[in-house]
Amino acid sequence: MAQETRVAYGERLAELIKENENVVVLDADLTKSTKTIEAKKACPERHFNAGIAEANMMGMAAGLAASGKTVFASSFAMFASGRAWEIIRNSICYPNLNVKVCATHSGLSVGEDGASHQACEDVAIMRALPNMKIFVPCDQYETKAMIDYVAKIDGPCYVRMGRGKVEDVYNENTVFNFDKVDVLRKGNGDVVLFAMGLMVQEALKAAEELDATVVNVSVIKPADEEDIKELLASHKRAYTLEEHSVIGGLFSLVSEVKARTSITTPVTPIAVNDTFGESGKMADVLKKYGLTAEHIKEVVNG
Amino acid sequence: MDVNNLKQHALNIRRNIVKMVYAAQSGHPGGSLGAADILTYLYFEEMNVNKDNVSSTDRDRFILSKGHCSPALYATLSEAGLMDEDLLKFRQLGSRLQGHPNMNYIAGVDMSTGSLGQGISCAVGMALANKLDNKDHRVYALCGDGESEEGIVWEALMAACHYKLDDLCVIFDQNGLQIDGNVQDVIGPLPLLDKAKAFGAATVECDGNDFESLKNAFEFARQTKGVPTVIIAHTVKGKGVSYMENNYAWHGAAPKEEDFKIAMEDLKEVR
């Protein structure tokens, strides 16, 4: 099946807000898009619309968290991470408050809205913040497990979700371990594909022909550096796949881990190459910017 | 209310503000001195904060949105017996008394602030939490008039009025000056009262350096139901130190030895 990660978020959040009376949800006039409207329907008294004012929404989130609430604050990734960045830094991360920034509509897969709404820098700017933890689920099942997980851990979290439907990688029986990267397929030891978000699906599609190892890196911070090192050391070539800028995301993470070791495995990025996106259907945009299984195979096969 | 008693506390706070900034040779004396009476009133008359509840959130809260006036907050917490730090270590390496307040270092600091405008936004969140928890604690946010130039201040006030946060009291410390000069010459944020009223807040003006006037304003705020209150507190920047009064050059400058002596002489006794 295919499902939007944001839809899974809305469904799980609607349950969570009923299960946990400490949970408060904030949105910035995008409840129908981010799907926090489901939480609003479930528990209207603990869902607040901040209006089109993302900066203030994050400040309100900080104040609620400073009074002991577990706060989920949602908007599009562009505005949640970008518009509100400095409030997230100074009022949430510096005091280490319990706010879960759950951003939807990340990356180029936003599609028709075009570059102004395609956040391809969000992981980079969130990664740079002390105390911030970063999660990028690849499908609906991982999303739901992650929402449960971030609700349980203390402190600021950024969860990066998408607008469009993504195919299932996992199923309802999957048990997730967010302390580890997830090796979804073991290859012949030649190629390892580190993937994030919807690129996990593309990696899996490309992997059979390449006989590549496929790794879902869904916790970007704190990352499972030990396993990343081992996977780098045990393969001849590594590729990082992300619907995100080549600067500051998964390629940076894997390269940074590698740089602290004597491992010589080359790491090649497949990412948004320091450019803005454009309008178009999700599949067309992803294809044009090289974020498909076909392009992965081309790059790996040289 | 014992005005003479409050005046003595305010004087002690002002002396410590100058000592802290002098010792650090860094900090913001002007706004701190101007706001000293507001903080004195809040901590000695208005708020239900004491030694026993200072570490809890189950009490009134104060957010110094104009976080650069941390010397005033630290000196007040110290004067009220709510904080045990060595004031003379202010802004020095290893001290909990950061240049701008950190809530995780000091129990009496209710929010980490310093980046202007954000404190009022956080205060809105706290007042919302009070409502959710059916608490009638009050939340006070002190903002500068220059600070009101930040757009988030008005986003926050819009939300506070929309959610009818009548436990919230925003105090604009209107001393008319900011780093680059007179607020009206820099960008012209005034009149703040009309703007706050237009957003839907209950508004009142007072002399922020006069305890009777402050009392009337805070009593008005307490009696206000259904909307947040905005107090425009007119203050004198640098109040109490002759050469600092109404001089924006002392927004963020530390006195040297001669100036320090004059300041201590100016602040020798209650006037």
Coordinates of C-alpha atoms in Angstrom, one line a residue:
Chain A
M1 CA 0.0 0.0 0.0
A2 CA 1.0 3.6 -0.3
Q3 CA 0.2 6.3 2.2
E4 CA 1.4 9.8 3.0
T5 CA 3.6 10.0 6.1
R6 CA 1.6 13.1 7.1
V7 CA -1.6 11.1 7.0
A8 CA 0.0 8.5 9.3
Y9 CA 1.1 11.4 11.6
G10 CA -2.4 12.8 11.8
E11 CA -3.9 9.4 12.6
R12 CA -1.4 8.6 15.3
L13 CA -1.5 12.1 16.8
A14 CA -5.3 11.8 17.1
E15 CA -4.9 8.7 19.2
L16 CA -2.0 10.1 21.2
I17 CA -3.8 13.3 22.2
K18 CA -6.6 11.1 23.6
E19 CA -4.2 8.7 25.4
N20 CA -2.0 11.4 26.9
E21 CA -3.6 14.4 28.5
N22 CA -0.3 16.1 28.7
V23 CA -0.1 16.4 24.9
V24 CA -0.9 19.8 23.3
V25 CA -1.0 20.3 19.5
L26 CA -0.2 23.6 17.7
D27 CA -0.6 24.4 14.0
A28 CA -0.3 27.4 11.9
D29 CA -3.4 27.5 9.7
L30 CA -2.5 24.3 7.9
T31 CA -4.4 21.7 9.9
K32 CA -6.0 20.1 6.9
S33 CA -2.6 19.8 5.2
T34 CA -0.4 18.8 8.1
K35 CA -3.3 16.5 9.3
T36 CA -3.3 17.8 12.8
I37 CA -7.0 18.4 12.2
E38 CA -7.4 14.8 13.2
A39 CA -6.1 15.6 16.6
K40 CA -8.3 18.6 16.7
K41 CA -11.3 16.4 16.0
A42 CA -10.3 14.0 18.7
C43 CA -9.5 16.6 21.3
P44 CA -10.4 20.2 20.3
E45 CA -9.6 21.6 23.7
R46 CA -5.9 20.8 23.4
H47 CA -5.4 21.8 19.8
F48 CA -4.6 25.4 19.2
N49 CA -4.3 27.3 15.9
A50 CA -1.6 29.9 16.0
G51 CA -2.7 31.4 12.7
I52 CA -0.1 32.1 10.0
A53 CA 2.5 33.0 12.5
E54 CA 5.0 30.2 12.7
A55 CA 7.5 32.1 14.8
N56 CA 4.9 32.8 17.5
M57 CA 3.7 29.2 17.3
M58 CA 7.1 28.0 18.3
G59 CA 7.3 30.6 21.1
M60 CA 3.9 29.4 22.4
A61 CA 5.2 25.8 22.1
A62 CA 8.2 26.8 24.3
G63 CA 5.9 28.4 26.9
L64 CA 3.6 25.4 27.0
A65 CA 6.6 23.0 27.3
A66 CA 8.0 25.2 30.1
S67 CA 4.8 24.5 31.9
G68 CA 5.2 20.8 31.6
K69 CA 3.3 20.0 28.4
T70 CA 4.4 17.7 25.6
V71 CA 3.9 19.9 22.6
F72 CA 3.5 18.9 18.9
A73 CA 3.9 21.9 16.7
S74 CA 3.2 21.5 13.0
S75 CA 3.6 23.4 9.8
F76 CA 5.2 22.9 6.4
A77 CA 8.9 22.1 6.7
M78 CA 9.8 25.3 5.0
F79 CA 8.1 27.5 7.6
A80 CA 8.5 25.2 10.6
S81 CA 12.2 24.9 10.2
G82 CA 13.0 28.1 8.2
R83 CA 10.7 30.8 9.3
A84 CA 10.8 29.8 12.9
W85 CA 14.4 28.7 13.1
E86 CA 15.7 31.3 15.5
I87 CA 12.8 30.8 17.9
I88 CA 13.4 27.0 17.8
R89 CA 17.1 27.7 18.5
N90 CA 16.7 30.2 21.3
S91 CA 13.4 29.4 23.0
I92 CA 13.2 25.6 22.4
C93 CA 16.7 24.1 21.9
Y94 CA 18.7 26.4 24.2
P95 CA 16.4 25.8 27.2
N96 CA 16.0 22.1 26.0
L97 CA 12.2 22.2 26.1
N98 CA 9.9 19.3 25.2
V99 CA 8.7 20.5 21.8
K100 CA 8.2 18.1 18.8
V101 CA 8.4 20.1 15.6
C102 CA 6.5 17.9 13.2
A103 CA 7.0 19.2 9.8
T104 CA 5.2 18.0 6.7
H105 CA 5.6 18.9 3.0
S106 CA 9.4 18.6 3.1
G107 CA 11.6 18.3 0.1
L108 CA 10.9 18.4 -3.7
S109 CA 8.0 16.0 -3.5
V110 CA 5.8 18.9 -2.4
G111 CA 5.5 19.1 -6.2
E112 CA 3.3 21.7 -7.8
D113 CA 3.8 24.5 -5.2
G114 CA 7.3 24.8 -6.4
A115 CA 10.6 26.0 -4.9
S116 CA 9.2 28.5 -2.4
H117 CA 7.5 25.5 -0.6
Q118 CA 10.2 22.8 -1.2
A119 CA 12.3 22.7 1.9
C120 CA 15.5 20.9 1.0
E121 CA 17.6 22.6 3.7
D122 CA 15.6 21.7 6.8
V123 CA 17.6 18.8 8.0
A124 CA 20.8 20.9 7.6
I125 CA 19.6 23.8 9.7
M126 CA 18.0 21.6 12.3
R127 CA 21.1 19.4 12.6
A128 CA 23.2 22.4 13.5
L129 CA 21.1 23.0 16.7
P130 CA 22.4 21.6 20.0
N131 CA 19.8 19.4 21.8
M132 CA 17.8 18.9 18.6
K133 CA 17.0 15.3 17.6
I134 CA 16.1 14.6 14.0
F135 CA 13.8 11.9 12.6
V136 CA 12.9 11.2 9.0
P137 CA 10.4 8.3 8.6
C138 CA 10.2 6.5 5.2
D139 CA 6.7 5.2 5.4
Q140 CA 3.4 5.3 7.4
Y141 CA 4.4 2.5 9.8
E142 CA 7.7 4.1 10.7
T143 CA 6.0 7.5 11.0
K144 CA 3.5 6.2 13.6
A145 CA 6.3 4.4 15.6
M146 CA 8.3 7.6 15.5
I147 CA 5.5 9.8 16.7
D148 CA 5.1 7.4 19.7
Y149 CA 8.9 7.5 20.2
V150 CA 9.3 11.3 20.2
A151 CA 6.3 11.7 22.6
K152 CA 8.1 9.5 25.1
I153 CA 11.6 11.0 24.9
D154 CA 12.3 14.4 26.5
G155 CA 13.5 17.4 24.7
P156 CA 13.3 19.0 21.2
C157 CA 12.7 16.8 18.2
Y158 CA 12.3 17.5 14.5
V159 CA 10.2 15.0 12.5
R160 CA 10.4 15.4 8.7
M161 CA 7.4 14.2 6.8
G162 CA 6.2 14.5 3.2
R163 CA 3.2 15.5 1.3
G164 CA 2.8 12.7 -1.3
K165 CA 2.1 9.0 -1.0
V166 CA 5.0 6.7 -0.3
E167 CA 5.0 3.0 -0.6
D168 CA 5.2 0.8 2.4
V169 CA 8.6 -0.4 3.5
Y170 CA 7.5 -1.9 6.8
N171 CA 4.2 -3.4 8.1
E172 CA 2.0 -3.1 11.1
N173 CA 4.0 -5.9 12.9
T174 CA 7.4 -4.2 12.5
V175 CA 9.2 -3.5 15.7
F176 CA 11.4 -0.4 15.4
N177 CA 14.7 0.3 17.1
F178 CA 15.5 3.9 16.7
D179 CA 18.9 3.5 18.3
K180 CA 20.1 1.7 15.2
V181 CA 20.1 2.3 11.5
D182 CA 18.0 -0.4 9.8
V183 CA 19.7 -2.7 7.2
L184 CA 16.8 -3.6 5.0
R185 CA 18.7 -5.6 2.5
K186 CA 22.1 -7.2 2.6
G187 CA 24.0 -7.1 -0.7
N188 CA 27.2 -8.7 -2.0
G189 CA 29.5 -6.3 -0.1
D190 CA 30.2 -4.1 -3.1
V191 CA 27.7 -1.3 -2.8
V192 CA 25.9 0.2 0.2
L193 CA 23.0 2.6 -0.2
F194 CA 22.3 4.9 2.8
A195 CA 18.9 6.3 2.3
M196 CA 16.6 8.8 4.1
G197 CA 12.8 9.3 3.7
L198 CA 11.2 8.4 0.4
M199 CA 14.6 7.6 -1.1
V200 CA 14.5 4.3 1.0
Q201 CA 11.8 3.1 -1.4
E202 CA 13.9 4.1 -4.4
A203 CA 17.0 2.4 -2.9
L204 CA 15.1 -0.8 -2.5
K205 CA 13.9 -0.7 -6.1
A206 CA 17.4 -0.2 -7.4
A207 CA 19.0 -2.7 -5.0
E208 CA 18.0 -6.0 -6.6
E209 CA 19.8 -5.2 -9.9
L210 CA 22.8 -3.8 -8.1
D211 CA 22.8 -6.4 -5.3
A212 CA 23.4 -3.5 -3.0
T213 CA 23.0 -3.3 0.7
V214 CA 20.2 -0.9 1.6
V215 CA 20.2 1.0 4.9
N216 CA 17.4 3.2 6.2
V217 CA 18.9 6.0 8.2
S218 CA 15.8 7.5 9.8
V219 CA 17.4 8.9 12.9
I220 CA 19.7 11.6 11.6
K221 CA 20.6 12.9 15.0
P222 CA 21.8 11.3 17.2
A223 CA 22.9 9.0 14.4
D224 CA 24.0 5.4 14.9
E225 CA 27.6 6.2 14.0
E226 CA 29.0 2.8 14.9
D227 CA 26.8 0.9 12.4
I228 CA 27.4 3.5 9.7
K229 CA 31.2 3.0 10.2
E230 CA 30.9 -0.7 10.0
L231 CA 28.8 -0.5 6.9
L232 CA 31.2 1.8 5.3
A233 CA 34.2 -0.4 6.2
S234 CA 32.5 -3.6 4.9
H235 CA 31.6 -2.2 1.5
K236 CA 33.6 -1.0 -1.5
R237 CA 31.5 1.9 -2.4
A238 CA 28.9 3.9 -0.5
Y239 CA 26.1 6.2 -1.8
T240 CA 23.8 8.5 0.2
L241 CA 20.3 9.1 -1.1
E242 CA 18.2 12.0 0.1
E243 CA 15.4 14.2 -1.0
H244 CA 17.4 17.1 0.6
S245 CA 20.3 19.4 -0.2
V246 CA 23.6 17.7 -0.7
I247 CA 24.7 20.2 2.0
G248 CA 24.1 19.4 5.6
G249 CA 21.9 16.3 5.3
L250 CA 22.6 12.6 5.0
F251 CA 25.6 12.9 2.7
S252 CA 27.2 15.3 5.3
L253 CA 26.4 12.9 8.1
V254 CA 27.9 9.9 6.5
S255 CA 30.9 11.9 5.3
E256 CA 31.5 13.4 8.7
V257 CA 31.3 9.9 10.3
K258 CA 33.8 8.6 7.7
A259 CA 36.1 11.6 8.1
R260 CA 36.7 10.7 11.8
T261 CA 38.0 7.3 10.8
S262 CA 40.6 5.8 8.6
I263 CA 38.0 4.2 6.3
T264 CA 38.7 4.9 2.7
T265 CA 35.4 3.8 1.1
P266 CA 34.3 6.5 -1.3
V267 CA 30.9 8.1 -0.5
T268 CA 28.9 9.5 -3.5
P269 CA 25.8 11.7 -2.9
I270 CA 22.6 11.4 -4.7
A271 CA 20.8 14.5 -3.5
V272 CA 19.4 17.9 -4.4
N273 CA 22.6 19.5 -5.8
D274 CA 22.6 22.9 -4.1
T275 CA 19.8 24.2 -6.2
F276 CA 16.2 25.2 -5.9
G277 CA 13.4 23.0 -7.1
E278 CA 10.4 23.8 -9.4
S279 CA 6.7 23.1 -9.9
G280 CA 5.6 19.9 -11.3
K281 CA 4.0 16.6 -10.4
M282 CA 5.8 14.8 -7.6
A283 CA 7.0 12.0 -9.7
D284 CA 8.1 14.3 -12.5
V285 CA 10.0 16.6 -10.2
L286 CA 11.8 13.7 -8.4
K287 CA 12.7 12.2 -11.8
K288 CA 14.1 15.5 -13.1
Y289 CA 16.2 16.0 -10.0
G290 CA 17.6 12.5 -10.1
L291 CA 15.8 11.1 -7.1
T292 CA 14.7 7.8 -8.6
A293 CA 15.7 4.2 -8.6
E294 CA 16.7 4.6 -12.3
H295 CA 19.1 7.4 -11.5
I296 CA 20.5 5.5 -8.6
K297 CA 21.3 2.6 -10.9
E298 CA 22.9 4.9 -13.5
V299 CA 25.1 6.6 -10.9
V300 CA 26.2 3.3 -9.3
N301 CA 26.8 1.6 -12.6
G302 CA 28.8 4.6 -13.7
Chain B
M1 CA 2.2 48.3 50.5
D2 CA 5.0 49.9 52.3
V3 CA 6.5 52.3 49.8
N4 CA 9.6 53.1 51.8
N5 CA 10.3 49.5 52.1
L6 CA 9.9 49.0 48.3
K7 CA 12.1 52.0 47.7
Q8 CA 14.9 50.5 49.8
H9 CA 14.7 47.2 47.9
A10 CA 14.8 49.0 44.6
L11 CA 17.8 51.0 45.7
N12 CA 19.6 47.8 46.8
I13 CA 18.7 46.3 43.4
R14 CA 20.0 49.4 41.5
R15 CA 23.3 49.3 43.5
N16 CA 23.8 45.7 42.6
I17 CA 22.9 46.3 38.9
V18 CA 25.7 48.9 38.7
K19 CA 28.1 46.7 40.7
M20 CA 27.5 43.7 38.4
V21 CA 28.0 45.6 35.2
Y22 CA 31.0 47.4 36.6
A23 CA 32.6 44.1 37.8
A24 CA 31.9 42.4 34.4
Q25 CA 32.8 45.6 32.5
S26 CA 30.0 44.4 30.3
G27 CA 26.2 44.4 30.3
H28 CA 23.2 46.7 30.0
P29 CA 22.8 49.1 32.9
G30 CA 20.3 51.7 31.3
G31 CA 17.3 49.5 30.8
S32 CA 18.1 47.5 34.0
L33 CA 18.0 50.6 36.2
G34 CA 14.9 51.9 34.5
A35 CA 13.0 48.6 35.1
A36 CA 14.2 48.1 38.7
D37 CA 11.0 49.5 40.2
I38 CA 8.8 47.3 38.0
L39 CA 10.7 44.2 39.1
T40 CA 10.7 45.3 42.7
Y41 CA 6.9 45.7 42.6
L42 CA 6.4 42.3 40.9
Y43 CA 8.6 40.3 43.3
F44 CA 7.8 42.1 46.5
E45 CA 4.1 42.9 46.1
E46 CA 2.5 41.3 43.1
M47 CA 3.7 37.7 42.4
N48 CA 3.1 34.6 44.5
V49 CA 6.7 33.4 44.2
N50 CA 8.7 32.5 47.3
K51 CA 11.6 30.3 48.5
D52 CA 9.4 27.3 48.8
N53 CA 7.8 27.4 45.3
V54 CA 10.5 29.0 43.3
S55 CA 11.6 25.7 41.7
S56 CA 8.1 24.8 40.8
T57 CA 6.0 26.0 37.8
D58 CA 2.9 25.9 40.0
R59 CA 3.0 29.7 40.7
D60 CA 3.0 33.0 39.0
R61 CA 5.7 33.4 36.3
F62 CA 7.8 36.3 35.1
I63 CA 9.4 36.4 31.7
L64 CA 12.1 39.0 31.1
S65 CA 11.5 39.3 27.4
K66 CA 14.0 42.1 27.3
G67 CA 16.6 39.6 28.4
H68 CA 19.5 42.0 28.1
C69 CA 18.2 43.5 31.4
S70 CA 19.3 40.4 33.2
P71 CA 21.2 42.4 35.8
A72 CA 17.8 43.7 37.0
L73 CA 16.4 40.2 37.2
Y74 CA 19.4 38.7 39.0
A75 CA 19.6 41.5 41.4
T76 CA 15.9 41.3 42.1
L77 CA 16.0 37.5 42.6
S78 CA 18.9 38.0 45.0
E79 CA 17.3 40.8 46.9
A80 CA 14.1 38.6 47.3
G81 CA 16.2 35.7 48.6
L82 CA 15.2 33.5 45.6
M83 CA 18.7 33.1 44.2
D84 CA 22.0 32.3 45.8
E85 CA 24.5 33.2 43.1
D86 CA 27.5 35.6 43.5
L87 CA 26.3 38.6 41.6
L88 CA 29.8 39.8 40.9
K89 CA 30.5 36.7 38.7
F90 CA 27.9 38.0 36.2
R91 CA 28.9 37.4 32.6
Q92 CA 32.1 35.6 33.7
L93 CA 33.2 32.2 32.5
G94 CA 31.7 29.4 34.6
S95 CA 29.0 31.6 36.2
R96 CA 25.4 30.7 36.1
L97 CA 24.6 34.4 35.6
Q98 CA 24.7 34.4 31.8
G99 CA 24.7 37.6 29.9
H100 CA 21.1 36.8 29.0
P101 CA 19.1 34.6 31.4
N102 CA 19.1 30.8 31.2
M103 CA 16.2 29.1 32.8
N104 CA 18.1 25.9 33.3
Y105 CA 20.8 27.6 35.5
I106 CA 18.6 29.6 37.9
A107 CA 15.4 28.3 39.4
G108 CA 13.8 31.7 39.5
V109 CA 14.4 32.4 35.8
D110 CA 11.2 31.3 34.2
M111 CA 12.3 31.4 30.6
S112 CA 15.6 31.7 28.7
T113 CA 15.5 35.0 26.9
G114 CA 17.7 37.4 25.1
S115 CA 16.6 37.3 21.5
L116 CA 14.0 40.1 21.6
G117 CA 10.3 39.4 21.1
Q118 CA 10.3 35.8 21.9
G119 CA 9.6 36.1 25.6
I120 CA 6.1 37.4 25.1
S121 CA 5.4 34.6 22.8
C122 CA 6.5 32.1 25.4
A123 CA 4.4 33.9 28.0
V124 CA 1.4 33.3 25.8
G125 CA 2.2 29.5 25.9
M126 CA 2.5 29.6 29.7
A127 CA -0.8 31.4 30.1
L128 CA -2.4 28.9 27.7
A129 CA -1.0 26.1 29.9
N130 CA -2.5 27.7 33.0
K131 CA -5.9 27.7 31.3
L132 CA -5.6 24.1 30.3
D133 CA -4.6 23.2 33.9
N134 CA -7.4 25.3 35.4
K135 CA -4.8 27.3 37.3
D136 CA -5.3 31.0 38.1
H137 CA -1.6 31.8 38.2
R138 CA -0.6 35.0 36.5
V139 CA 2.1 35.3 33.8
Y140 CA 4.0 38.6 33.5
A141 CA 6.2 39.5 30.5
L142 CA 8.3 42.6 30.5
C143 CA 9.1 43.9 27.0
G144 CA 11.0 46.9 25.9
D145 CA 9.5 49.6 23.7
G146 CA 12.3 49.1 21.3
E147 CA 11.6 45.4 21.5
S148 CA 8.1 46.0 20.2
E149 CA 9.7 46.5 16.8
E150 CA 10.0 42.7 16.5
G151 CA 7.0 41.4 14.6
I152 CA 6.6 38.3 16.9
V153 CA 5.5 40.7 19.7
W154 CA 2.4 41.4 17.7
E155 CA 1.9 37.8 16.6
A156 CA 1.9 36.9 20.3
L157 CA -0.5 39.7 21.3
M158 CA -2.9 38.6 18.6
A159 CA -2.8 35.0 20.0
A160 CA -3.1 36.2 23.6
C161 CA -6.3 38.2 22.7
H162 CA -7.7 35.4 20.5
Y163 CA -7.3 32.9 23.3
K164 CA -8.6 35.4 25.9
L165 CA -5.6 35.0 28.1
D166 CA -6.6 37.2 31.0
D167 CA -4.0 35.8 33.3
L168 CA -1.4 37.3 31.0
C169 CA 0.0 40.8 31.7
V170 CA 2.4 42.3 29.2
I171 CA 4.4 45.2 30.5
F172 CA 6.0 47.5 27.9
D173 CA 8.8 49.3 29.6
Q174 CA 8.6 52.5 27.6
N175 CA 11.8 54.4 28.2
G176 CA 11.8 55.8 24.7
L177 CA 15.4 54.8 23.9
Q178 CA 17.1 51.9 22.2
I179 CA 20.7 51.2 21.2
D180 CA 20.7 53.5 18.2
G181 CA 18.9 56.3 19.8
N182 CA 15.3 57.6 20.4
V183 CA 12.8 54.8 19.5
Q184 CA 10.8 57.3 17.4
D185 CA 13.9 58.3 15.4
V186 CA 15.0 54.7 14.8
I187 CA 11.7 53.3 13.4
G188 CA 8.8 54.7 15.3
P189 CA 7.0 51.9 17.2
L190 CA 4.8 54.3 19.3
P191 CA 2.1 54.7 20.3
L192 CA 2.1 51.2 21.8
L193 CA -1.1 51.7 23.8
D194 CA -3.2 52.3 20.7
K195 CA -1.7 49.3 19.0
A196 CA -2.3 47.0 21.9
K197 CA -5.9 48.3 22.2
A198 CA -6.4 47.7 18.5
F199 CA -5.4 44.1 19.0
G200 CA -8.0 43.7 21.7
A201 CA -6.0 44.0 24.9
A202 CA -7.1 45.9 28.0
T203 CA -4.6 48.8 28.3
V204 CA -3.4 51.0 31.1
E205 CA -0.6 53.5 31.4
C206 CA 1.5 54.1 34.5
D207 CA 4.7 55.7 35.8
G208 CA 6.9 52.7 35.9
N209 CA 9.2 54.3 38.4
D210 CA 6.4 55.1 40.9
F211 CA 5.1 52.4 43.2
E212 CA 1.6 53.9 43.7
S213 CA 1.2 54.2 40.0
L214 CA 2.5 50.6 39.4
K215 CA 0.1 49.3 42.0
N216 CA -2.9 50.9 40.3
A217 CA -1.8 49.4 36.9
F218 CA -1.3 45.9 38.3
E219 CA -4.6 46.0 40.2
F220 CA -6.3 47.0 36.9
A221 CA -4.6 44.0 35.2
R222 CA -5.7 41.6 37.9
Q223 CA -9.3 42.8 37.7
T224 CA -9.4 42.5 33.9
K225 CA -11.3 39.4 32.6
G226 CA -11.6 37.9 29.2
V227 CA -8.6 39.7 27.6
P228 CA -4.9 40.1 28.4
T229 CA -3.7 43.3 29.9
V230 CA -1.0 45.5 28.4
I231 CA 0.6 48.0 30.8
I232 CA 2.5 50.8 29.3
A233 CA 5.0 51.6 32.0
H234 CA 6.8 54.9 31.4
T235 CA 10.3 54.7 32.8
V236 CA 13.5 56.7 32.8
K237 CA 16.3 54.7 31.3
G238 CA 19.3 54.7 33.6
K239 CA 17.0 55.8 36.5
G240 CA 18.9 56.6 39.7
V241 CA 22.3 57.2 38.1
S242 CA 22.5 60.9 37.2
Y243 CA 24.7 60.7 34.1
M244 CA 22.9 57.5 32.8
E245 CA 19.3 58.9 33.0
N246 CA 17.7 59.3 29.5
N247 CA 21.0 58.7 27.8
Y248 CA 20.9 55.9 25.3
A249 CA 24.7 55.7 25.3
W250 CA 24.3 53.7 28.6
H251 CA 22.1 51.1 27.0
G252 CA 24.9 48.6 26.8
A253 CA 28.0 50.3 28.3
A254 CA 29.8 49.6 31.5
P255 CA 31.0 52.4 33.8
K256 CA 34.7 52.9 34.4
E257 CA 36.1 53.6 37.9
E258 CA 35.2 57.3 38.1
D259 CA 31.7 56.7 36.7
F260 CA 31.2 53.8 39.1
K261 CA 32.0 56.1 42.1
I262 CA 29.6 58.7 41.0
A263 CA 26.9 56.0 40.5
M264 CA 27.4 54.6 44.0
E265 CA 27.2 58.1 45.4
D266 CA 24.0 58.7 43.4
L267 CA 22.6 55.5 44.8
K268 CA 23.7 56.1 48.3
E269 CA 20.3 56.4 49.9
V270 CA 16.6 56.4 49.1
R271 CA 15.6 59.7 47.6

